[in-house]
Tab-separated table of C-alpha atoms and ligand atoms in Angstrom:
chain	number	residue	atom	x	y	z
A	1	UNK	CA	17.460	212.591	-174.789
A	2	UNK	CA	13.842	212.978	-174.154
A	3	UNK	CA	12.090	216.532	-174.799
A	4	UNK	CA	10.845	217.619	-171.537
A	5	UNK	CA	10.527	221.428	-172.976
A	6	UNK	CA	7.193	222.834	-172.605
A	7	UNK	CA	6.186	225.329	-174.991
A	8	UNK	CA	2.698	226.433	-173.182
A	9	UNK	CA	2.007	230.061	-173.061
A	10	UNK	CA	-0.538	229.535	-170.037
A	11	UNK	CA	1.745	227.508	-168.167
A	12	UNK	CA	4.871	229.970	-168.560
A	13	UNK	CA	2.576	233.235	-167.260
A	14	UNK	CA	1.945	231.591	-164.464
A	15	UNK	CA	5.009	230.644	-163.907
A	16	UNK	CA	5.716	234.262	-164.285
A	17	UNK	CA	3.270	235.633	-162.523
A	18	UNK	CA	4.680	233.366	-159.312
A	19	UNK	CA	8.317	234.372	-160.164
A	20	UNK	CA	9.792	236.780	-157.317
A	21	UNK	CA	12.797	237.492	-159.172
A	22	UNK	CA	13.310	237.698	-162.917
A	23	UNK	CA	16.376	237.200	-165.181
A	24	UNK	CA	16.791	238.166	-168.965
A	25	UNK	CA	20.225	236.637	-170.513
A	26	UNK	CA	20.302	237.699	-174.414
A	27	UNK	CA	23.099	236.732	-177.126
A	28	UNK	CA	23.580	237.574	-180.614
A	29	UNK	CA	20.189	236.054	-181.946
A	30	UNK	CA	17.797	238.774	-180.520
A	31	UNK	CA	19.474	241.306	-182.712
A	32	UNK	CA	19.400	239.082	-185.542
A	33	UNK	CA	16.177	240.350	-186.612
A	34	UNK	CA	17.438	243.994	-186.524
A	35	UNK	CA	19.703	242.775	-189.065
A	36	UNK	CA	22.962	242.830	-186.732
A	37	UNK	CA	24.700	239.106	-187.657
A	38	UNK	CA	25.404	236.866	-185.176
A	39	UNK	CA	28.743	235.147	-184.527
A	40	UNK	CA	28.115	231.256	-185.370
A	41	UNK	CA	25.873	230.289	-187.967
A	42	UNK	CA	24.872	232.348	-191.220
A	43	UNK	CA	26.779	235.595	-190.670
A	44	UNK	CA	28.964	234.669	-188.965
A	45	UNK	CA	32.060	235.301	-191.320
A	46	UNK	CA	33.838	238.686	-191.913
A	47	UNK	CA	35.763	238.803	-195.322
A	48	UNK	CA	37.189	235.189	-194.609
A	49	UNK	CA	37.372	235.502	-191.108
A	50	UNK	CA	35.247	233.970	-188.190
A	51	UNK	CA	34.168	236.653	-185.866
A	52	UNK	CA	35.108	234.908	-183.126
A	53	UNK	CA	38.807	234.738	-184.379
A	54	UNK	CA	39.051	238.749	-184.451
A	55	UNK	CA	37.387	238.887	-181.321
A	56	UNK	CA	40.701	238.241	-179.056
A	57	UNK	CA	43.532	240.079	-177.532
A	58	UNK	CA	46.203	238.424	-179.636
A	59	UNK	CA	44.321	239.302	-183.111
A	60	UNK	CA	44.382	243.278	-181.869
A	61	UNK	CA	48.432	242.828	-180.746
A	62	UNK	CA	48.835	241.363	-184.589
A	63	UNK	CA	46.609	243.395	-186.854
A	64	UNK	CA	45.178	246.599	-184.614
A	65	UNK	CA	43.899	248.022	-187.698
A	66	UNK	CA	42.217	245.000	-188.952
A	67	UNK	CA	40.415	244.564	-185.575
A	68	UNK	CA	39.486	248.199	-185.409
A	69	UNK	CA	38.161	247.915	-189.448
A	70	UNK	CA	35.747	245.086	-187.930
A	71	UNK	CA	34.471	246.969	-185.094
A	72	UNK	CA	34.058	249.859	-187.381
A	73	UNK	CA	32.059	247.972	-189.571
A	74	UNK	CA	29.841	246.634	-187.062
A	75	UNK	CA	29.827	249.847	-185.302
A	76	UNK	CA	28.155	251.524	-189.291
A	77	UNK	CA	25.869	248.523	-189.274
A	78	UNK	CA	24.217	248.938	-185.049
A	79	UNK	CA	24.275	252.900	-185.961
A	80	UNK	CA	21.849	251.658	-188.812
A	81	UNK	CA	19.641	249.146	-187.259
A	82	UNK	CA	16.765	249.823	-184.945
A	83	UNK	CA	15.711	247.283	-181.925
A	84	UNK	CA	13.049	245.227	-182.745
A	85	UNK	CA	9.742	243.540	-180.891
A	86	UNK	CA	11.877	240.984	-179.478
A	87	UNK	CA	14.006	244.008	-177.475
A	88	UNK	CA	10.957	246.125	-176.956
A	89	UNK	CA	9.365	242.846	-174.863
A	90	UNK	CA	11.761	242.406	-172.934
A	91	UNK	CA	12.088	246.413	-171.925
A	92	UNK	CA	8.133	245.572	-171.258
A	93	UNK	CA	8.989	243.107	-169.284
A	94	UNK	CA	11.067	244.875	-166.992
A	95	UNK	CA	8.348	247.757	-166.749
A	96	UNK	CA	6.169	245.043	-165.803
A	97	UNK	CA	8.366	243.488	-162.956
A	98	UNK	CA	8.707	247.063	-161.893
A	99	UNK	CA	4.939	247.773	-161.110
A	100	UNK	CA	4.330	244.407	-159.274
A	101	UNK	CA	7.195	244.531	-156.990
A	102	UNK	CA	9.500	241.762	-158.802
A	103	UNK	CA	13.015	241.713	-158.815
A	104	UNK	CA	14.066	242.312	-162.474
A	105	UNK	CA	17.563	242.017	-164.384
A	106	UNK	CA	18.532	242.173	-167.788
A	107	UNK	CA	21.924	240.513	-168.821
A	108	UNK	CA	22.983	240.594	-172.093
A	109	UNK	CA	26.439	239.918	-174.363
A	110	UNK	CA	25.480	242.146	-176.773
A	111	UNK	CA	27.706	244.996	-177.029
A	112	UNK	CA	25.167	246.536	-179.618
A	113	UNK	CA	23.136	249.189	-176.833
A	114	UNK	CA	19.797	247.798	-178.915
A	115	UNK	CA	18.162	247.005	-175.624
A	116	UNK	CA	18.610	250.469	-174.064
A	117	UNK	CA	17.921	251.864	-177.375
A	118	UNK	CA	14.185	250.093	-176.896
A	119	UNK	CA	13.816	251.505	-173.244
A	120	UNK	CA	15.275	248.794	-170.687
A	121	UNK	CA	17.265	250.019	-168.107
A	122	UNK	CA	20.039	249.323	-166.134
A	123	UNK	CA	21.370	246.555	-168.726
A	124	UNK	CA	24.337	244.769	-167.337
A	125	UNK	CA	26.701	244.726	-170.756
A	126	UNK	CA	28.488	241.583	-169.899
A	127	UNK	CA	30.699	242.009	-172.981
A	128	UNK	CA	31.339	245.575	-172.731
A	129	UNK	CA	29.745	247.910	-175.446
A	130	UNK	CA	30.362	248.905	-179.437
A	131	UNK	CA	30.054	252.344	-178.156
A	132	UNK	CA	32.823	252.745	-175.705
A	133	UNK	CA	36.571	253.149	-175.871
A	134	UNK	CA	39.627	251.841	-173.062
A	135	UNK	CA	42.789	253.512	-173.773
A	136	UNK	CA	45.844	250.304	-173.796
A	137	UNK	CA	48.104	252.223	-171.794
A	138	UNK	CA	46.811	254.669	-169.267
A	139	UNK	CA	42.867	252.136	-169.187
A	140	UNK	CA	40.974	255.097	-169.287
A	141	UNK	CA	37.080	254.163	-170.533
A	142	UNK	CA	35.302	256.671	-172.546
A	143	UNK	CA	31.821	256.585	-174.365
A	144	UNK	CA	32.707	257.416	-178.377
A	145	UNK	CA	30.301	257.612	-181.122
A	146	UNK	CA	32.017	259.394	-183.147
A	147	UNK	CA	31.716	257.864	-187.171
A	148	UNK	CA	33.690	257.309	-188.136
A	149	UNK	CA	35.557	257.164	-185.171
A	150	UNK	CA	38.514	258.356	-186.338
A	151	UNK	CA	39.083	259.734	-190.098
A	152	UNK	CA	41.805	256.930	-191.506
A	153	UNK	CA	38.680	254.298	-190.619
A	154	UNK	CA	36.410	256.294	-193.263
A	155	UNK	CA	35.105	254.444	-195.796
A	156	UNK	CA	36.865	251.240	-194.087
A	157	UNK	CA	35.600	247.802	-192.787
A	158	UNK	CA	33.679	246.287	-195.604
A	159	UNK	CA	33.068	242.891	-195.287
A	160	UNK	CA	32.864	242.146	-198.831
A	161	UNK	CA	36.911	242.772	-200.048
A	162	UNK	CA	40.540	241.243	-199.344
A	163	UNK	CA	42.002	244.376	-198.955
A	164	UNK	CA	43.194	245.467	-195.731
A	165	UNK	CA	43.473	248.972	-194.949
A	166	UNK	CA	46.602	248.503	-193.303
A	167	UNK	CA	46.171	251.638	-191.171
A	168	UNK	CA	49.250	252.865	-189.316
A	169	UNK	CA	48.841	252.902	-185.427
A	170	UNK	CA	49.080	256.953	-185.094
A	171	UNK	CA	46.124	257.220	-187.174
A	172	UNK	CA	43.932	254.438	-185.543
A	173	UNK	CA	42.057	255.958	-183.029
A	174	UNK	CA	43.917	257.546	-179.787
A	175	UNK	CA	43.569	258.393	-175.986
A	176	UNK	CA	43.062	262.215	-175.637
A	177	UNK	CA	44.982	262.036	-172.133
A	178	UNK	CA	47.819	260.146	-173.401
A	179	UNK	CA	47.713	259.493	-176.738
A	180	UNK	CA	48.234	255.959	-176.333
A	181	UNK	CA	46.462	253.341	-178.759
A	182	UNK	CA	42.630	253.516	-177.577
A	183	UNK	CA	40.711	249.258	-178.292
A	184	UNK	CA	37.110	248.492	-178.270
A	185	UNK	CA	36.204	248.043	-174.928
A	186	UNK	CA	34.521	244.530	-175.190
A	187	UNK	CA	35.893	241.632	-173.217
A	188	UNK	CA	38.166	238.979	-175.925
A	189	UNK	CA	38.358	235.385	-175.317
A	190	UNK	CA	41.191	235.027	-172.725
A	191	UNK	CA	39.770	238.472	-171.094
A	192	UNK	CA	37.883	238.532	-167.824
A	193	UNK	CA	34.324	239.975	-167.619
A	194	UNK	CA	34.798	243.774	-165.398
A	195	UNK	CA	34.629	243.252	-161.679
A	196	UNK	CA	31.440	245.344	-161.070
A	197	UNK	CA	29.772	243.165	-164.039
A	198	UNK	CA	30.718	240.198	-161.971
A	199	UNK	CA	29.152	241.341	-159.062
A	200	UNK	CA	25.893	242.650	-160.286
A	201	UNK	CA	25.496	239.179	-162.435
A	202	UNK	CA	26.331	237.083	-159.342
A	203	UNK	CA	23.488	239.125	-157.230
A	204	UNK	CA	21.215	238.851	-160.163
A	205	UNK	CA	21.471	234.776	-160.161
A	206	UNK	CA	21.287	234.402	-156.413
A	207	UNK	CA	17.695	233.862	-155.607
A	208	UNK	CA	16.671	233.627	-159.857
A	209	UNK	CA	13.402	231.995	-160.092
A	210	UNK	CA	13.128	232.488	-163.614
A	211	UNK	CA	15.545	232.955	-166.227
A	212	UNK	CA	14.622	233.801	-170.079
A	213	UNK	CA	17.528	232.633	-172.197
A	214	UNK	CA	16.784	234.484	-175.668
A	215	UNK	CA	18.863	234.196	-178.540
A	216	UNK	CA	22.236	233.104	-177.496
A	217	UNK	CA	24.150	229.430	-178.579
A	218	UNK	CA	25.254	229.000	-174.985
A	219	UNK	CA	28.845	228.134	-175.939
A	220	UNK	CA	30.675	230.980	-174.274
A	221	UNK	CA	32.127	230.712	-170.847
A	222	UNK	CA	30.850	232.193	-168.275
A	223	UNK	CA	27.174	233.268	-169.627
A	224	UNK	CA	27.007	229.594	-170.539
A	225	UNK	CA	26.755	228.550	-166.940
A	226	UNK	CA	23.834	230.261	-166.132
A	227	UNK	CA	21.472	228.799	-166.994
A	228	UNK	CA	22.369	225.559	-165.327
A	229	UNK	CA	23.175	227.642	-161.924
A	230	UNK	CA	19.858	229.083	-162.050
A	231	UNK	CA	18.367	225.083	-162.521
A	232	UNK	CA	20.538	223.842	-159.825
A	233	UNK	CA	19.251	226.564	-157.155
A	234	UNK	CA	15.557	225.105	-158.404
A	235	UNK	CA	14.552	228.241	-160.806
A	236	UNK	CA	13.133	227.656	-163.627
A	237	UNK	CA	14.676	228.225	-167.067
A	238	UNK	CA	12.890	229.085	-170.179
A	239	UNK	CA	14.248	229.399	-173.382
A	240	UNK	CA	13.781	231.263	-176.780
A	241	UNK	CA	15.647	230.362	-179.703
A	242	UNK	CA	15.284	229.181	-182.863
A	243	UNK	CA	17.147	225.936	-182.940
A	244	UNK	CA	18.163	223.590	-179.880
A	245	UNK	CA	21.547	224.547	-177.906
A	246	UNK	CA	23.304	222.687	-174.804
A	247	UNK	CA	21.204	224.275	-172.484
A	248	UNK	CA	17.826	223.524	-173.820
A	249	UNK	CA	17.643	220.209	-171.689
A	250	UNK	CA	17.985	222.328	-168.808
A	251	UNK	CA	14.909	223.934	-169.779
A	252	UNK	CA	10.918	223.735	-168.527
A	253	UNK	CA	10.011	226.051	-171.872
A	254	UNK	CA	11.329	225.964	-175.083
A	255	UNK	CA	9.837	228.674	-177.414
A	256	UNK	CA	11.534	228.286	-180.907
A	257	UNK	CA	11.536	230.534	-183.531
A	258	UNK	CA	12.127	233.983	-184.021
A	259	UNK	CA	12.525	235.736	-180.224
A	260	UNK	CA	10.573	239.432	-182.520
A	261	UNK	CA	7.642	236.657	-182.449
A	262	UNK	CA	7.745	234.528	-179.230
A	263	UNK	CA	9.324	236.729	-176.874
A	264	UNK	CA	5.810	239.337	-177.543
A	265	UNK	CA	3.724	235.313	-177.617
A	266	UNK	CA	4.745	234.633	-174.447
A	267	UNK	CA	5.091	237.733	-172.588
A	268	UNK	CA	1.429	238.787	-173.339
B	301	BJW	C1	17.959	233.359	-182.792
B	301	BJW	C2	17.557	234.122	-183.863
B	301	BJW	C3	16.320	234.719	-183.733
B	301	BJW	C4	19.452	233.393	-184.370
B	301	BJW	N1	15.605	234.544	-182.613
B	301	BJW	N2	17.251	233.178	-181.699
B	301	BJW	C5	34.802	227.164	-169.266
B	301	BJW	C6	34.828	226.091	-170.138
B	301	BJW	C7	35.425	226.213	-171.386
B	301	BJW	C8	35.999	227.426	-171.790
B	301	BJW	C9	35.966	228.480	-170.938
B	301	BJW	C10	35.376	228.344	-169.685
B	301	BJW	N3	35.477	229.538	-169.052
B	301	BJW	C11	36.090	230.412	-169.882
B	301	BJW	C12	36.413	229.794	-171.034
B	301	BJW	C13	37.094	230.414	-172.213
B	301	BJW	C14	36.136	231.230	-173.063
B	301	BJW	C15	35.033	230.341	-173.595
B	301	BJW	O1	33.903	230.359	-173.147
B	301	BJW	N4	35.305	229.560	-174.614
B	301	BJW	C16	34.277	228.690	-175.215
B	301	BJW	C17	34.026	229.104	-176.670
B	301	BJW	C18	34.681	227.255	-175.051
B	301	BJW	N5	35.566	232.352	-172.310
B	301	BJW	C19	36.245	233.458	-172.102
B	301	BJW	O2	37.383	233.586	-172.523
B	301	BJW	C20	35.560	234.552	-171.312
B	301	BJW	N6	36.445	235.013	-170.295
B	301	BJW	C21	36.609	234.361	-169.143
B	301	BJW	O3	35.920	233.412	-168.826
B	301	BJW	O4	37.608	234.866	-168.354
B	301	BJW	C22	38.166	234.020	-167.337
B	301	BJW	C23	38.915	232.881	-168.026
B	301	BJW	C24	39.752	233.145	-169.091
B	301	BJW	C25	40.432	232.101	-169.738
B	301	BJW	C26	40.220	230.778	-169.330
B	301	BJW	C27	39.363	230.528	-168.256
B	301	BJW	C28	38.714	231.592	-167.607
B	301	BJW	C29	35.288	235.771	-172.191
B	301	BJW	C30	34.353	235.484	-173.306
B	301	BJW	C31	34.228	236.731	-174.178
B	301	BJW	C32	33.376	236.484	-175.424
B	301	BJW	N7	33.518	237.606	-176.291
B	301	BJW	C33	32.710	237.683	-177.496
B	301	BJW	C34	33.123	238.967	-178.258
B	301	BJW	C35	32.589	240.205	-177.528
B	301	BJW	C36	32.842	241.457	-178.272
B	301	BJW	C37	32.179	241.470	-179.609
B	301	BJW	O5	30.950	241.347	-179.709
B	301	BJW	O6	32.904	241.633	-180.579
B	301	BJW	O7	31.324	237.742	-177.149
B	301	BJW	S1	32.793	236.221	-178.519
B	301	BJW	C38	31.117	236.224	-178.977
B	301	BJW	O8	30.398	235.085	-178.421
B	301	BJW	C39	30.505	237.462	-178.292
B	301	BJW	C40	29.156	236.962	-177.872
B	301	BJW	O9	28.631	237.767	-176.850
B	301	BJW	C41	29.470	235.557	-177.443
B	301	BJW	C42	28.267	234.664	-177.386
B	301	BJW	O10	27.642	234.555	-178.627
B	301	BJW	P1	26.063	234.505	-178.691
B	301	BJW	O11	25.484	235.761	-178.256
B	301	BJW	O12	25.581	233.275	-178.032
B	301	BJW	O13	25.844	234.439	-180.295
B	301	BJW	P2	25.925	233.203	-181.273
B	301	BJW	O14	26.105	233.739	-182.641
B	301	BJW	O15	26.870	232.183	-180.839
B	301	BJW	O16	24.477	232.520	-181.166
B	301	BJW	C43	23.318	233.135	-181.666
B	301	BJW	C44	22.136	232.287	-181.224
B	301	BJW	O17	20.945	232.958	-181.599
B	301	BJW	C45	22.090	230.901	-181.889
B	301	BJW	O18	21.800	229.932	-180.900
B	301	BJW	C46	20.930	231.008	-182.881
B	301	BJW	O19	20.230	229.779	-183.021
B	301	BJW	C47	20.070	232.044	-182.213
B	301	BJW	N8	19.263	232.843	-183.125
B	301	BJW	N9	18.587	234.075	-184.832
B	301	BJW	C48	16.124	233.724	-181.630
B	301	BJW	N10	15.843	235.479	-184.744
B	302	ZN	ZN1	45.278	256.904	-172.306
């Protein structure tokens, strides 16, 4: 296939500048460079596991305390990390939109909070968030960040051993209504996105002019369709990444490499 991609940094401000209503869609990749790993790719492995395998409803029915020694783990590694120039452009960005009386959303799967953390607001967490709890049995949702969250998880969650903790369901951490077993509250494979998250991503995409796709593999159903929606309704689609992905030939920009570079490049 023939690459259409422009990578012009005059051409996509004016684009910009034209733009009415503005979409941000992150993944994994834009907190690379704040040394959070990303699920495919380098990194992607936890003790022999893909991420992606732990990251469903049926691994957390098996093994509750294996899934909640991975979330730990990455929960120690986000508390550690800072947002980087990639996250601070796009909370520019927004600022930006703000002032000149654009439309402005920020969609991201990153259940990391590095975007807030570097001033945007309003970020629609399409995956849910590191940082908050739902209790399995009565659904309550509560913000935790508590580390370790609860004391049997202490010391727990290193990537680089065989050895489970095997941690007995009591002492995993529990619902202070109703003591039932509390799970990250991220969406799984399987798992629908929340209903209000629906909404407020189907009223971002209606009417998108632009949409900045920074840092995700666009594999993963239903954040992989936007960027084609947006195309299809005659918006225009720019992309930052460092390699190629399936969307990229929906794309008038292509800006590879590091999004801490080219998001600040093109963004001015
Ligand atoms: C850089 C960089 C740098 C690196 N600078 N770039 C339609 C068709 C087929 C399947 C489905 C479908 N609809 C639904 C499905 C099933 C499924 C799905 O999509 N499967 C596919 C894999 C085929 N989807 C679901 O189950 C979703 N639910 C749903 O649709 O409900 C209704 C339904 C259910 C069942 C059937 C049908 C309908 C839910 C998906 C939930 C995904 N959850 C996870 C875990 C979240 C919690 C957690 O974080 O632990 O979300 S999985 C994981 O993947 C995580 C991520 O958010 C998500 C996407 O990953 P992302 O962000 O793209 O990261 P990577 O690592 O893949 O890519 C990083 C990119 O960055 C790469 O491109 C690098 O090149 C780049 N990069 N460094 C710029 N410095
Ligand atoms: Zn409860």
């Amino acid at each position: 296939q023939q690459r259409l991609m422009s990578d012009s940094v005059q051409d996509f401000t004016s684009v910009l500048q034209n733009a009415k209503k503005v979409v941000v869609l992150s993944g994994a990749g834009i907190s690379a460079e704040s040394g959070i790993p990303t699920f495919r790719g380098e990194g992607g492995l936890w003790r022999d596991y893909d991420a992606t395998e732990l990251a469903t409803p049926g691994a957390f029915a098996a093994n509750p305390s294996l899934v909640w020694e991975f979330y730990h783990y990455r929960r120690t590694i986000v508390a550690g990390a800072a947002p980087n120039a990639g996250h601070y452009a796009v909370a520019a960005l927004q600022r930006r939109c703000r002032r000149q009386d654009k439309d402005f959303v920020l969609l991201t799967q990153n259940i990391d909070g590095l975007h807030a953390r570097a001033g945007s607001n309003d970020v629609v967490e399409l995956h849910g968030s590191l940082w908050k709890t739902r209790c399995c049995h009565c659904k309550a949702v509560e913000t935790n960040r508590d580390m370790p969250i609860c004391a049997a998880l202490d010391g727990k969650g290193a990537p680089d051993t065989a050895n489970e903790a095997n941690i007995p369901s009591m002492q995993l951490p529990r619902c202070q209504k109703c003591n039932g077993l509390l799970r990250p509250h991220v969406v799984w494979f399987g798992e629908c996105l929340e209903r209000d998250v629906m909404n407020r991503t189907n009223d971002a995409l209606q009417g998108c002019d632009l949409l900045l796709v920074v840092g995700t593999s666009a594999v993963v159903y239903p954040a992989a369709g936007y960027a084609p929606m947006v195309k299809a309704h005659g918006g225009v689609v720019a992309e930052f990444n460092t390699e190629d992905t399936p969307i990229s030939y929906n794309c008038r920009f292509k800006f590879q490499g590091p999004s801490s570079v080219k998001l600040p490049l093109a963004l001015g």
